[in-house]
Short mmCIF file of C-alpha atoms in Angstrom, two decimals:
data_model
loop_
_atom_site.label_atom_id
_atom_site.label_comp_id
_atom_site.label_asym_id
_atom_site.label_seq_id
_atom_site.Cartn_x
_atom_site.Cartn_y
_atom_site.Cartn_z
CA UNK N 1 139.03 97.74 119.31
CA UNK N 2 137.49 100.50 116.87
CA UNK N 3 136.67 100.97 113.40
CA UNK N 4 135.93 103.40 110.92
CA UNK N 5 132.63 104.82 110.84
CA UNK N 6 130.74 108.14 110.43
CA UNK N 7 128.18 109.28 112.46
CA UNK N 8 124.41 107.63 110.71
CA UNK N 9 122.49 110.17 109.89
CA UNK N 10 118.85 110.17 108.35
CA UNK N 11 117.53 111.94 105.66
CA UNK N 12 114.46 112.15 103.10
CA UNK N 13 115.64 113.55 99.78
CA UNK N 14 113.55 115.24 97.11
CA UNK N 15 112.83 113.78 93.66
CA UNK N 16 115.47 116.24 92.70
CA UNK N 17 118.22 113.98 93.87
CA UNK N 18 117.49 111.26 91.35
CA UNK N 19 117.85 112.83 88.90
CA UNK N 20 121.25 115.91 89.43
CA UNK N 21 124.84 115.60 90.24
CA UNK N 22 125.95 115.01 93.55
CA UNK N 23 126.44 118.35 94.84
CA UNK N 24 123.33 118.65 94.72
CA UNK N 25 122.67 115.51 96.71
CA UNK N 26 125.13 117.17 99.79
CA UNK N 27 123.15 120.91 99.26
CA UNK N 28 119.97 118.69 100.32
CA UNK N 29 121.47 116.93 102.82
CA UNK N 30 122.73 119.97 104.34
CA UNK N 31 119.64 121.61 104.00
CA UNK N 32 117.69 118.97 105.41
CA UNK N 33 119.84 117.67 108.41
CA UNK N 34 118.42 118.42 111.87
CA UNK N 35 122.08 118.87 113.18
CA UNK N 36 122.71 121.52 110.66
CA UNK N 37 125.94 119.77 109.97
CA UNK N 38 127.01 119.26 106.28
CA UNK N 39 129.09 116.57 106.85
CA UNK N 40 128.81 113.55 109.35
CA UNK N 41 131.47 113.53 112.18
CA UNK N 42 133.83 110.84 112.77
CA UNK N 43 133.24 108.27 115.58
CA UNK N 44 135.43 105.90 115.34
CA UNK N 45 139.46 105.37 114.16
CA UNK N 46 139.97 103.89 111.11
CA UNK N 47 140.86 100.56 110.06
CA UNK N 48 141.55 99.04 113.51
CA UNK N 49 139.74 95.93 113.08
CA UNK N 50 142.40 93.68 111.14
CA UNK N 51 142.96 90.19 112.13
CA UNK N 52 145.50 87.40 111.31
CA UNK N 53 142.98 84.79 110.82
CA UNK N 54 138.99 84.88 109.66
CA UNK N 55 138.21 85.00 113.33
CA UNK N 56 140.00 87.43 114.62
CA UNK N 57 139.24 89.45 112.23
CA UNK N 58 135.56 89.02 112.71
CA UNK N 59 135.77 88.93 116.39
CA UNK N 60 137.12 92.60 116.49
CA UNK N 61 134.76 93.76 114.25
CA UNK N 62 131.99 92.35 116.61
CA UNK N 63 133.96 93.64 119.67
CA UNK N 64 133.95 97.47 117.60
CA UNK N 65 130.18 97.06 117.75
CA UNK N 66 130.13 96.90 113.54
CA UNK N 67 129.48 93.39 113.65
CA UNK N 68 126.08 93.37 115.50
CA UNK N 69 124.13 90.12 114.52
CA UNK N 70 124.53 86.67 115.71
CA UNK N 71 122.96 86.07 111.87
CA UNK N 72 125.80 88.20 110.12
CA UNK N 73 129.08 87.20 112.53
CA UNK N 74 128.20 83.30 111.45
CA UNK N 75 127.75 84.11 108.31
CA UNK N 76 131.00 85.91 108.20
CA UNK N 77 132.88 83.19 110.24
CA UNK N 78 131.68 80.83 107.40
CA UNK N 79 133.76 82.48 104.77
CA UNK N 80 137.25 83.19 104.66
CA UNK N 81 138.58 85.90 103.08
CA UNK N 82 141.61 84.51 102.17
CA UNK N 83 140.10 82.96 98.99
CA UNK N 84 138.75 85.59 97.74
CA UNK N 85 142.04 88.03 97.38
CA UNK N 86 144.75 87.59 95.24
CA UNK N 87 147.51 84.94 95.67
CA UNK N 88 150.03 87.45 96.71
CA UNK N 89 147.77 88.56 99.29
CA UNK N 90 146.82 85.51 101.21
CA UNK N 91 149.17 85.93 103.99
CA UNK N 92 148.39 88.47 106.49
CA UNK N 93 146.94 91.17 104.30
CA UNK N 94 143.95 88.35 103.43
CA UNK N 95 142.47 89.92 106.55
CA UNK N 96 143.25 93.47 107.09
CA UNK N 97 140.81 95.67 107.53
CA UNK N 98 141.45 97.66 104.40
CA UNK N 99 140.50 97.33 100.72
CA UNK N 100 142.70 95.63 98.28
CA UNK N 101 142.95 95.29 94.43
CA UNK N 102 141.88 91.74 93.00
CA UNK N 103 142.59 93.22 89.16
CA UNK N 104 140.84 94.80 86.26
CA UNK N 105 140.85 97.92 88.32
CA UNK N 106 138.59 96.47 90.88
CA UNK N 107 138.58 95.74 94.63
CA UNK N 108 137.69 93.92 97.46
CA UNK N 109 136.07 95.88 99.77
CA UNK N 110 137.00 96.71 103.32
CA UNK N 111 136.23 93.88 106.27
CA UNK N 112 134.22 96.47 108.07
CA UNK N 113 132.60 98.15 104.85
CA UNK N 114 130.91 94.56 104.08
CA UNK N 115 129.74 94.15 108.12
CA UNK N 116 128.21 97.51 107.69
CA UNK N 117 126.66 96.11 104.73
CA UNK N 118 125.45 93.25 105.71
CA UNK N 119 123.93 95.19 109.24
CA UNK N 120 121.83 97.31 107.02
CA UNK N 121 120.45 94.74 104.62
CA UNK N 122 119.59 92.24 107.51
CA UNK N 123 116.23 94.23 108.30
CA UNK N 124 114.77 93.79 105.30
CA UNK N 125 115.70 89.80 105.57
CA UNK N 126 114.04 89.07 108.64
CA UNK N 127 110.87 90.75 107.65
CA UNK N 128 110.14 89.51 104.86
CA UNK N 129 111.08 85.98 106.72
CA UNK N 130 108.34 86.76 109.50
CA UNK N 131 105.73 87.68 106.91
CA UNK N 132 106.01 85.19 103.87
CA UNK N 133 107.80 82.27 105.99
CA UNK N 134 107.17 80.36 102.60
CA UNK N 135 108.65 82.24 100.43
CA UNK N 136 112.43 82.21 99.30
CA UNK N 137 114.59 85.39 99.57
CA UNK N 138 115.93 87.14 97.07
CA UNK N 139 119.43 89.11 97.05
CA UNK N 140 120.78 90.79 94.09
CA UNK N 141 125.37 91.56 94.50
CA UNK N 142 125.84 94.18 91.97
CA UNK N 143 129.40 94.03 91.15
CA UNK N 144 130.60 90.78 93.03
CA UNK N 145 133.61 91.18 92.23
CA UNK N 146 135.87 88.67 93.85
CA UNK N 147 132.80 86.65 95.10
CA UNK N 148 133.35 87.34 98.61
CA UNK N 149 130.47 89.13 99.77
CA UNK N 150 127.88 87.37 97.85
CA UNK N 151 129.13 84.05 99.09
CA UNK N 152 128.49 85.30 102.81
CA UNK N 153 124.76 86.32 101.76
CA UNK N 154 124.73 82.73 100.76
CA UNK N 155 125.76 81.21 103.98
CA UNK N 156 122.97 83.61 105.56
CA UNK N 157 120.48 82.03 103.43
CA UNK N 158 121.25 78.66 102.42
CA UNK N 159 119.54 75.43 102.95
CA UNK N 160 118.39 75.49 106.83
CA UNK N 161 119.80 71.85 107.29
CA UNK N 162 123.24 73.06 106.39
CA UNK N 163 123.26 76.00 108.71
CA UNK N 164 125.47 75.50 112.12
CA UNK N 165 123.24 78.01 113.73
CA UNK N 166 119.18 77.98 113.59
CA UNK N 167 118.30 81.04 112.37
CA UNK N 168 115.17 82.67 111.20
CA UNK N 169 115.67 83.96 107.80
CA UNK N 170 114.10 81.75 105.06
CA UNK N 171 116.09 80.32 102.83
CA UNK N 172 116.91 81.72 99.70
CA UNK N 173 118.98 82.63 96.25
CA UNK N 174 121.64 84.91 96.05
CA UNK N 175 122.61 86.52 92.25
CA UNK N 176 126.03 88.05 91.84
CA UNK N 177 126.14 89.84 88.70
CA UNK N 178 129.38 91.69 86.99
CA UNK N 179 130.77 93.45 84.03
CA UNK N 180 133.99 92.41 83.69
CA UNK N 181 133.73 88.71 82.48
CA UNK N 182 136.96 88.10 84.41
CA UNK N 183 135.50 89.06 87.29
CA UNK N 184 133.15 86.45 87.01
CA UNK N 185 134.88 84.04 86.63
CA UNK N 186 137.78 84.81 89.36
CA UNK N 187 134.00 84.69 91.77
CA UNK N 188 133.07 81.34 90.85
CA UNK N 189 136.62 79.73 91.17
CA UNK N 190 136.89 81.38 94.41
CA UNK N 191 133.60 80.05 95.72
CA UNK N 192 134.67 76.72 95.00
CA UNK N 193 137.90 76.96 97.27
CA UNK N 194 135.90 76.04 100.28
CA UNK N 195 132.17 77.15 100.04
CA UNK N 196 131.63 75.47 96.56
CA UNK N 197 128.11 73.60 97.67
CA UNK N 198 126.68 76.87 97.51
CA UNK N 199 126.98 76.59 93.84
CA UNK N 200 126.51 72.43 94.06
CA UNK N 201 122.78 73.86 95.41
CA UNK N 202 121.85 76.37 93.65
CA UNK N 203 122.14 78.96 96.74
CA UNK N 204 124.42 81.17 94.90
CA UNK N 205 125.07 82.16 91.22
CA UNK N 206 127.01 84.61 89.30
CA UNK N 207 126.49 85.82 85.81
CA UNK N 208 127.74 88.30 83.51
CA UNK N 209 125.48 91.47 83.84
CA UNK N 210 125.68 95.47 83.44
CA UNK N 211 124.97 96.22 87.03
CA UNK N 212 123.08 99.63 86.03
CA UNK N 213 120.69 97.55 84.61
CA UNK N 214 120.39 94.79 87.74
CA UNK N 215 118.80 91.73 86.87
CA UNK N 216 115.37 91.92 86.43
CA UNK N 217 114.39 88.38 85.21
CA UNK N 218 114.71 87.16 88.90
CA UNK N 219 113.37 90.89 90.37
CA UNK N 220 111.67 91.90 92.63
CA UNK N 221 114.99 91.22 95.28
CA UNK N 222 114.43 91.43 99.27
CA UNK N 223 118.03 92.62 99.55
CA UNK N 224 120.45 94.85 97.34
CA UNK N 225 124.32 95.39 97.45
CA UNK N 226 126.10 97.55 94.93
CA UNK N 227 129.72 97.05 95.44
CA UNK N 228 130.72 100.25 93.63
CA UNK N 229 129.91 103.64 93.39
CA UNK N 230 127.13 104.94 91.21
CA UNK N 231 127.44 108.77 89.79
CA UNK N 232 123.55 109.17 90.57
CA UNK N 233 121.33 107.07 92.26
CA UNK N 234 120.44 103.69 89.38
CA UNK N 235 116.46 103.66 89.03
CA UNK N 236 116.46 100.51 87.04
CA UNK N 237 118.16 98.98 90.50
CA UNK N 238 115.48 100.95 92.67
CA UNK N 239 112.71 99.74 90.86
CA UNK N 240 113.87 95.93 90.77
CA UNK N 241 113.33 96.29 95.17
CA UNK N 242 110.24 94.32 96.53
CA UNK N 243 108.01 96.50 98.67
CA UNK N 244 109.97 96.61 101.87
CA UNK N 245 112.86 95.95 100.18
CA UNK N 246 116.64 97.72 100.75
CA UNK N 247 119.14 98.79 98.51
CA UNK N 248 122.43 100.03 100.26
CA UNK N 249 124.67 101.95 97.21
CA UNK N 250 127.34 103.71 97.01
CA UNK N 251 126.55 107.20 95.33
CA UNK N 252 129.26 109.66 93.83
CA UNK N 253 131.85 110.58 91.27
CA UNK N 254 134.79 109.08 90.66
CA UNK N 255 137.45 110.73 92.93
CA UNK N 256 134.66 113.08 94.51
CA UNK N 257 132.59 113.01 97.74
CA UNK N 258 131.22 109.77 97.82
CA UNK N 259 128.52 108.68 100.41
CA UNK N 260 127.04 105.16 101.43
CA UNK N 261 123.17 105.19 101.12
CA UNK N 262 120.43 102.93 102.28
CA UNK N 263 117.50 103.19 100.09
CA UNK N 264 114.27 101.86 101.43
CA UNK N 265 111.22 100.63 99.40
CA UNK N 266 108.00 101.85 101.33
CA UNK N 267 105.71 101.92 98.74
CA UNK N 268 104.24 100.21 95.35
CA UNK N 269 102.71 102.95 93.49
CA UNK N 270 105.49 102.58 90.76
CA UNK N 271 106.94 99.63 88.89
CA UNK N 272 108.05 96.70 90.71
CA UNK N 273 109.97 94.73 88.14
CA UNK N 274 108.69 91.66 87.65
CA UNK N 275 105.24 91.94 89.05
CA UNK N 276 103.85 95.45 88.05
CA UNK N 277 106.13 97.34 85.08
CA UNK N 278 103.34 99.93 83.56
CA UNK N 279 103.33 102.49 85.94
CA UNK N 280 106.87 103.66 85.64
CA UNK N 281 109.36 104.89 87.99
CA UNK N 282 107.35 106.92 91.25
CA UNK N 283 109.98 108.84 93.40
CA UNK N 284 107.34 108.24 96.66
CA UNK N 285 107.78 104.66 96.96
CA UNK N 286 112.04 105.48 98.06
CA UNK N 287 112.98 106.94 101.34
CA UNK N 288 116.80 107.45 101.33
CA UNK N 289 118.94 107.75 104.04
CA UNK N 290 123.12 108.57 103.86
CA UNK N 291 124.66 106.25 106.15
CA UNK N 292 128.48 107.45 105.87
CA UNK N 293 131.02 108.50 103.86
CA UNK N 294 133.26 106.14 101.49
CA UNK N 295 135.45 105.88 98.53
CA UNK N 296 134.47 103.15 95.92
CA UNK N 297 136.00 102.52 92.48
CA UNK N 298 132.94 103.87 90.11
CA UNK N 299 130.33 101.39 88.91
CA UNK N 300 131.39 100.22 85.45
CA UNK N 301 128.87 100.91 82.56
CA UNK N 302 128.70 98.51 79.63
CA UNK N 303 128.68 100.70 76.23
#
C-alpha cells in the first residue's frame, strides 16, 4: 500500500528567500539542486492509505513506509480521527486519506500529510530528550484547527505513567494556537470526546492566537507545526525555535506552487525568543530544506 509523496530533496537557501516571493524561492531551488531538477519527482500514488477504522488507517500508512516510528504510529493509534471531522463526516470519510473541510474555510489535513509531519519533527524531540532529560518539551501547532494534530503531539509527550508504550521523549506541553475563535473552540470540544485528560493535565492547550506572530510567552519551542501555508517564510515563528529546534511550514501563495519545508535551527547568533531578543533576526542560524510539494489553505493573518 502507497502514498503520496515527492521525492525529499535538500537544499540551503540564501537570505534572499526570506525575504521575496516564491518564485524566487523555486529559481534557488533550481539553481541549487544537485539533480538539476526544478521540481521533485513523484514516488509514490496518491492517497492510497485510507482506512475504515483508526487502525487501518494507520497501519497502511506504516506499511507505505510514511509512518516510520514506533513513537509516532502509538501516538497516532491513540487518537481517532473521527472526532476531530465534522459530524457528517464520521462515517467512512473520518479516515480517508484525503483532506476535508471542518468550516470557516479551513481543513483537516491529509492522514499521511500529518505522519509526514510528525516524522520530521520527531528528530528534534528525541534530542533534546537525550540532552536535557530534565527538561520539558515544548511544541508550538500553528493553526490547530480541528485539534487533531496537536492532540497526537500530546499523546507523544504526555505524562510517562500514562503512556502504553515506554518511550524516550521527555514529557512535555503542547500549545495549539488559532485565528478563528471558532476554531478554537471546535479543538477543545473535540479533545474532550475521548482524549480530554490531556486538557484535565495540562499536556495540551489551545488559545486564540495570530499564528504569524506564534506564541512567544512560552518560546523558545523544541518542535513547530504550521498547519497552513505561509506566502513567505514567518521570522517571528523562526526566531521563537530553540537551538536545535524544527519548524516544518508550508510556504506559498494561495492557489500557487506550494512546497512543504523543514526549517532547522543550527545556530544562536540571533534572537531566541524568550531567552536572548536584542540581537535580531540572523539568517545563519536557519538551514532550510523543501521536503515536497502540497496545497494548504493560506495562513490567516489577523488585521
Amino acid at each position: 500500500m502507497q502514498c503520496h509523496h515527492l521525492q525529499r530533496n535538500k537544499v540551503l537557501l540564501l537570505f534572499i528567500l526570506f525575504s521575496a516571493a516564491l518564485p524566487s524561492i523555486t529559481s534557488a531551488y533550481a539553481n541549487n539542486n544537485n539533480n538539476n531538477e526544478a521540481k521533485p519527482k513523484p514516488l509514490m500514488r496518491a492517497w492510497m492509505c485510507s482506512g475504515k477504522t483508526q487502525r487501518d488507517m494507520v497501519d497502511k500508512l506504516a506499511q507505505a513506509g510514511i509512518v516510520k516510528s514506533a513513537i509516532n504510529k502509538e501516538a497516532l493509534l491513540r487518537v481517532d480521527r473521527k472526532n476531530y471531522v465534522l459530524q457528517t463526516q464520521q462515517g467512512d470519510s473520518a479516515h480517508q486519506d484525503s483532506p476535508l473541510p471542518i468550516g470557516y474555510g479551513q481543513t483537516i489535513s491529509a492522514p499521511h500529510m500529518h505522519a509526514q509531519v510528525l516524522e520530521d519533527l520527531l528528530p528534534p524531540l528525541l534530542a533534546a530528550s537525550k540532552d536535557t532529560p530534565d527538561k520539558l518539551l515544548k511544541i508550538l501547532d500553528v493553526g490547530c484547527g480541528s485539534g487533531y494534530l496537536t492532540a497526537v503531539f500530546g499523546r507523544m509527550v504526555e505524562s510517562k505513567e500514562n503512556r502504553r508504550e515506554s518511550t524516550p521523549l521527555n514529557e512535555g506541553k503542547v500549545f495549539g494556537i488559532d485565528v478563528v475563535p471558532e476554531l478554537v473552540h471546535m479543538s477543545k470540544t473535540n479533545v474532550m470526546k475521548e482524549d480530554g485528560d490531556l486538557l484535565d493535565s495540562g499536556t495540551v492547550e489551545f488559545m486564540l492566537r495570530d499564528g504569524w506572530k506564534g506564541y512567544p510567552e512560552n518560546a523558545p519551542f523544541n518542535a513547530i507545526h504550521v498547519g497552513a501555508a505561509a506566502a513567505t517564510f514567518p521570522k517571528q515563528l523562526m526566531m521563537q525555535l530553540a537551538p536545535g529546534g524544527v519548524m516544518v511550514v508550508p510556504v506559498g501563495p494561495d492557489g500557487g506552487i506550494q512546497y512543504l519545508y523543514r526549517v532547522e535551527r543550527v545556530g544562536d547568533g540571533g534572537a531566541v525568543v524568550g531567552v536572548d531578543e536584542s540581537k535580531g533576526f540572523q539568517e545563519d542560524d536557519y538551514e532550510l530544506y523543501r521536503v515536497l510539494g502540497v496545497r494548504y489553505v493560506p495562513l490567516v493573518q489577523k488585521d
